Coordinates of C-alpha atoms in Angstrom, one line a residue:
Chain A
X1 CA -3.0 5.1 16.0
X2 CA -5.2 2.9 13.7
X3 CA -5.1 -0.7 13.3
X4 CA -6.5 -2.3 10.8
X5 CA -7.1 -6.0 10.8
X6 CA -8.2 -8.4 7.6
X7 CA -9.5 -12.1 7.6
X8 CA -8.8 -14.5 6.4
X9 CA -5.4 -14.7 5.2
X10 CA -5.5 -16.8 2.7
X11 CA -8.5 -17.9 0.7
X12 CA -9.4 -20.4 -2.0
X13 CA -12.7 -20.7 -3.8
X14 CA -13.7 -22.7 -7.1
X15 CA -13.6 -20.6 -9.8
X16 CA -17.1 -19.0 -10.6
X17 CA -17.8 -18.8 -6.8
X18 CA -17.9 -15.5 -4.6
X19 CA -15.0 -14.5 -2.5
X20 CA -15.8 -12.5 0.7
X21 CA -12.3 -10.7 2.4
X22 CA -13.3 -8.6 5.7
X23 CA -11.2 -6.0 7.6
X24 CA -11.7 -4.5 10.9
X25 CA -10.8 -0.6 11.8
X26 CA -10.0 1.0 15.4
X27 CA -10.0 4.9 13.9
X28 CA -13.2 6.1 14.4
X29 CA -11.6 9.2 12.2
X30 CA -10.8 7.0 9.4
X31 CA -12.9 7.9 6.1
X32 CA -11.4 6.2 3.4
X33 CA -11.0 2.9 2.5
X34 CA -9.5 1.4 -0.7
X35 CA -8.3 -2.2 -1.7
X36 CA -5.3 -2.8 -3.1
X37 CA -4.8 -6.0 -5.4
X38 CA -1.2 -7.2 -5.7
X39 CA 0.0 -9.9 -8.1
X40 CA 2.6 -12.2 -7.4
X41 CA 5.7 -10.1 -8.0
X42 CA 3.8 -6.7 -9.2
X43 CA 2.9 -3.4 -7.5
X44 CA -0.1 -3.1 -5.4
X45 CA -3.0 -1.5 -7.7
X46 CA -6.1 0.3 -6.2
X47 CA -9.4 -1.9 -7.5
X48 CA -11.9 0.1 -5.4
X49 CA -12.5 2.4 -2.8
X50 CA -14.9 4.0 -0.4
X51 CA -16.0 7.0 0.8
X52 CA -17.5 7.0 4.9
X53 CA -20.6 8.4 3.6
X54 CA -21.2 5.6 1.7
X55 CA -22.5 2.7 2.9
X56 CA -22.0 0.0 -0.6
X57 CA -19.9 0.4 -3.9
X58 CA -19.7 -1.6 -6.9
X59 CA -17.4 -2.1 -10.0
X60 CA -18.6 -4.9 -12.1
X61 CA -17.7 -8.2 -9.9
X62 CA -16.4 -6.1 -7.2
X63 CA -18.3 -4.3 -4.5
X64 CA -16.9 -3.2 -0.9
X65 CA -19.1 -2.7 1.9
X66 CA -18.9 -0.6 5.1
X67 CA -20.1 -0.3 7.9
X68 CA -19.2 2.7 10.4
X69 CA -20.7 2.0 13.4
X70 CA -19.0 -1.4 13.8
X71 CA -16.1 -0.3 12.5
X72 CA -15.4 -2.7 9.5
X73 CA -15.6 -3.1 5.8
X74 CA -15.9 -5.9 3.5
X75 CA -14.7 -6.6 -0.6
X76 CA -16.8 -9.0 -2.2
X77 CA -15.7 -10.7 -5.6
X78 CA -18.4 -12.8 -7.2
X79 CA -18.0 -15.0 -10.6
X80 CA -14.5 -15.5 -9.4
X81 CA -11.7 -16.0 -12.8
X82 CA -8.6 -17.3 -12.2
X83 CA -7.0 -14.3 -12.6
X84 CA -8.5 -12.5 -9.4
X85 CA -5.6 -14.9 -8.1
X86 CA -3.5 -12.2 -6.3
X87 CA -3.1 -11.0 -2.7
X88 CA -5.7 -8.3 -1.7
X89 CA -4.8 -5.6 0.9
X90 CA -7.2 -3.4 2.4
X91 CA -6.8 0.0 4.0
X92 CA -7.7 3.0 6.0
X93 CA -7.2 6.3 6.3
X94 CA -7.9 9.3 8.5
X95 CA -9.0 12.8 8.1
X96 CA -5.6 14.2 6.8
X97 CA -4.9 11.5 3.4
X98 CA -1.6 11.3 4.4
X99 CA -1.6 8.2 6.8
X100 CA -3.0 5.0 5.2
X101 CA -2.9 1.9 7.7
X102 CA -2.9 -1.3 5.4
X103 CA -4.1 -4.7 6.9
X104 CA -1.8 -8.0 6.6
X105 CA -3.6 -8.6 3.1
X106 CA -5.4 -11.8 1.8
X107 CA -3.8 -14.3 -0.3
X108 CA -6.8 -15.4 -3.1
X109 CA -6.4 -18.4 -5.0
X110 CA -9.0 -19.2 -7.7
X111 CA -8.9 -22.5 -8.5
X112 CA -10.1 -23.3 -12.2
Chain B
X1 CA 5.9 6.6 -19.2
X2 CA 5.9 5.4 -15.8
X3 CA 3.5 7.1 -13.4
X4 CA 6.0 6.6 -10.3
X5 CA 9.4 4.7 -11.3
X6 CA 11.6 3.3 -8.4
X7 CA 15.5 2.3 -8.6
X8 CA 16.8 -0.1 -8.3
X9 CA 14.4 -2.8 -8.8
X10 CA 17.0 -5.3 -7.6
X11 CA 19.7 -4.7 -5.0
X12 CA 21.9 -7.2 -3.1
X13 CA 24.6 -5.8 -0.9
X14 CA 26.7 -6.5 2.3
X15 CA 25.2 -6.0 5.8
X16 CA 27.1 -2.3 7.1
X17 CA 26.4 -1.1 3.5
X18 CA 24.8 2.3 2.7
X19 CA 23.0 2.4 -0.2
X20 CA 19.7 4.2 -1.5
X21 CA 16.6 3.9 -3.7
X22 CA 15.4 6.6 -6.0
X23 CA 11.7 7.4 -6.6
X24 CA 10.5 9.9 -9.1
X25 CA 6.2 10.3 -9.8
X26 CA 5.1 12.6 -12.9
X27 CA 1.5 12.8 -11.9
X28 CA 1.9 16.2 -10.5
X29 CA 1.0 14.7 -7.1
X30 CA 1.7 16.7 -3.7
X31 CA 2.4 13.6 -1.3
X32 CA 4.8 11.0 -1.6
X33 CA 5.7 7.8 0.7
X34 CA 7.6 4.9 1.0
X35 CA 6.4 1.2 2.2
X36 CA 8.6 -1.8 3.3
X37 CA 7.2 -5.2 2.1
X38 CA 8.6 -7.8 3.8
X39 CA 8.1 -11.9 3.5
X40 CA 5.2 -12.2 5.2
X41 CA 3.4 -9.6 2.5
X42 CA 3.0 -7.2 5.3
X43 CA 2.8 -4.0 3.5
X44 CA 3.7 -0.8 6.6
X45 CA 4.1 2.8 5.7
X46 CA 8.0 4.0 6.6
X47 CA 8.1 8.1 5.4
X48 CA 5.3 10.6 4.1
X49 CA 6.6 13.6 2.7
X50 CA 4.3 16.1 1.4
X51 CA 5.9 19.4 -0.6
X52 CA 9.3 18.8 1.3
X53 CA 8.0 18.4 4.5
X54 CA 8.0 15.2 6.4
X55 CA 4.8 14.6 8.0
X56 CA 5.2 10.7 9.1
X57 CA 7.5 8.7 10.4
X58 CA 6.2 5.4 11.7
X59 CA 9.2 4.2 14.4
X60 CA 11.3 3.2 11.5
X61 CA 15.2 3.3 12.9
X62 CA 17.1 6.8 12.4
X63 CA 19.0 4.3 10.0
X64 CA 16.4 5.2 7.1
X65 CA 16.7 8.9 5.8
X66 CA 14.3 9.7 3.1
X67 CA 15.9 12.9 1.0
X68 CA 13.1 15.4 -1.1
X69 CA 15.4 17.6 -3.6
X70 CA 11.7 18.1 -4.9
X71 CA 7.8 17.5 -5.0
X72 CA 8.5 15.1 -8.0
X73 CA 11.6 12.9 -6.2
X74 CA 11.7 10.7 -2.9
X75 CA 14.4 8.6 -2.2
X76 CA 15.4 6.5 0.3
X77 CA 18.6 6.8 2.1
X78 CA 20.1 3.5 4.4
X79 CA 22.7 3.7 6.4
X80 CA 24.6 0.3 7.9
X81 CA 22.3 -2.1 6.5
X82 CA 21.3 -5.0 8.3
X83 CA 19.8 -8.9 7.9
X84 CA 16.1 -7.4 8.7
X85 CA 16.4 -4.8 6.3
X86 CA 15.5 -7.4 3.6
X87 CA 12.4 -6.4 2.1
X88 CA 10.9 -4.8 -0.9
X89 CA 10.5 -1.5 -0.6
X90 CA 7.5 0.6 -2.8
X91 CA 7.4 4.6 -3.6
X92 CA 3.7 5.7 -3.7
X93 CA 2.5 9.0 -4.4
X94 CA -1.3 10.2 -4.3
X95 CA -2.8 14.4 -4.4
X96 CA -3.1 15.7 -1.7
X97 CA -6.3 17.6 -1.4
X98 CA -10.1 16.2 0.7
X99 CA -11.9 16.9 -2.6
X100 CA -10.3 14.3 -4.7
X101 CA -9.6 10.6 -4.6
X102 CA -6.7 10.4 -2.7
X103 CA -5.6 7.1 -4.6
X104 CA -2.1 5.9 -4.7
X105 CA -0.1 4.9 -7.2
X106 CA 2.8 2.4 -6.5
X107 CA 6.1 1.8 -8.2
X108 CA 7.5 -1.6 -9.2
X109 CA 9.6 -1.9 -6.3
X110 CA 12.8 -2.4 -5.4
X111 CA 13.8 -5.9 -3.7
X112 CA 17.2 -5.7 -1.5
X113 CA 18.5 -8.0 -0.4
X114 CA 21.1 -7.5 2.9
X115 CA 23.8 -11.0 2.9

């Protein structure tokens, strides 16, 4: 099965600075990837996703890279706000959408 | 209205308890599953379930019975609850179909806690 693996675990930057969370895959027949941001007490919410055909997304201060040959896949945050201050839980999935392997998430804390 | 709504959201009970947890989506969506949270923020699928059909089960104990009257309703069914089964539980649902985004949509939670 897949196993997904995210560094680091947890994660402070200054606020203004870039924040940089990586996660590894083993699936080579994963092709989906979305991040999940949770705040402290609140659901998991998808921020941004990405296709295996793609190689680099962006939403506004977010982007997620991938890479498919190594097998892993990147969310960048840059201009950091105190309220990207959440945990941040990345994900893959195979061919079939109905298996998605989440990684042990990223605690971020934005200091202002 | 609430895209996927869990209940409880809280629920403290005796270990040997049964008790369940009910999920209902309105987005129309075809799959459903549930995820078990537990201290450490580790967030692991349980059950998919995908127009009645069961489709995953990821080694969770024959304790745990999810129950499908329909596509719209997943709950989650525990038998003889025990200490580890502390946790929050989330209900997702997301389409199933290649040609879409296959994005999920979490509910609030439920947090039980086993004494």
């Amino acid at each position: 099965g897949e196993n997904v693996e995210q560094h680091p675990s947890t994660l402070s930057v200054q606020e203004g600075d870039s924040a940089v969370i990586k996660c590894t895959y083993s699936d080579s027949a994963s092709n989906y990837f979305p991040w999940y941001k949770q705040e402290l007490g609140k659901r998991p919410q998808l921020i941004i996703d990405i296709r295996s055909n793609v190689g680099e997304k962006k939403d506004q201060r977010i982007a997620v890279t991938l890479n498919k040959t190594a097998k892993h896949f990147s969310l960048h945050i840059t201009e950091t706000q105190p309220e990207d201050s959440a945990v941040y839980f990345c994900a893959a999935s195979p061919n079939n959408f109905n298996k998605f392997y989440f990684g042990s998430g990223t605690k971020l804390n934005v200091k202002p | 209205d609430t895209a996927v709504s869990q209940t409880p959201k809280y629920l403290v009970t005796q270990m040997g308890n049964d008790k369940s947890i009910k999920c209902e989506q309105n987005l129309g969506h075809d799959t459903m599953y549930w995820y078990k949270q537990d201290s450490k923020k580790f967030l692991k699928i349980m059950f998919s379930y995908n127009n009645k059909e069961l489709i995953i089960n990821e080694t969770v104990p024959n304790r745990f019975s999810p129950k499908s009257p329909d596509k719209a309703h997943l709950n989650l069914h525990i038998n003889s609850l025990e200490l580890g089964d502390s946790a929050v539980y989330f209900c997702a649902s997301s389409p199933r179909t290649s040609l879409a985004k296959n994005i999920q949509y979490f509910g609030a939670g439920t947090r039980l806690s086993v004494l």
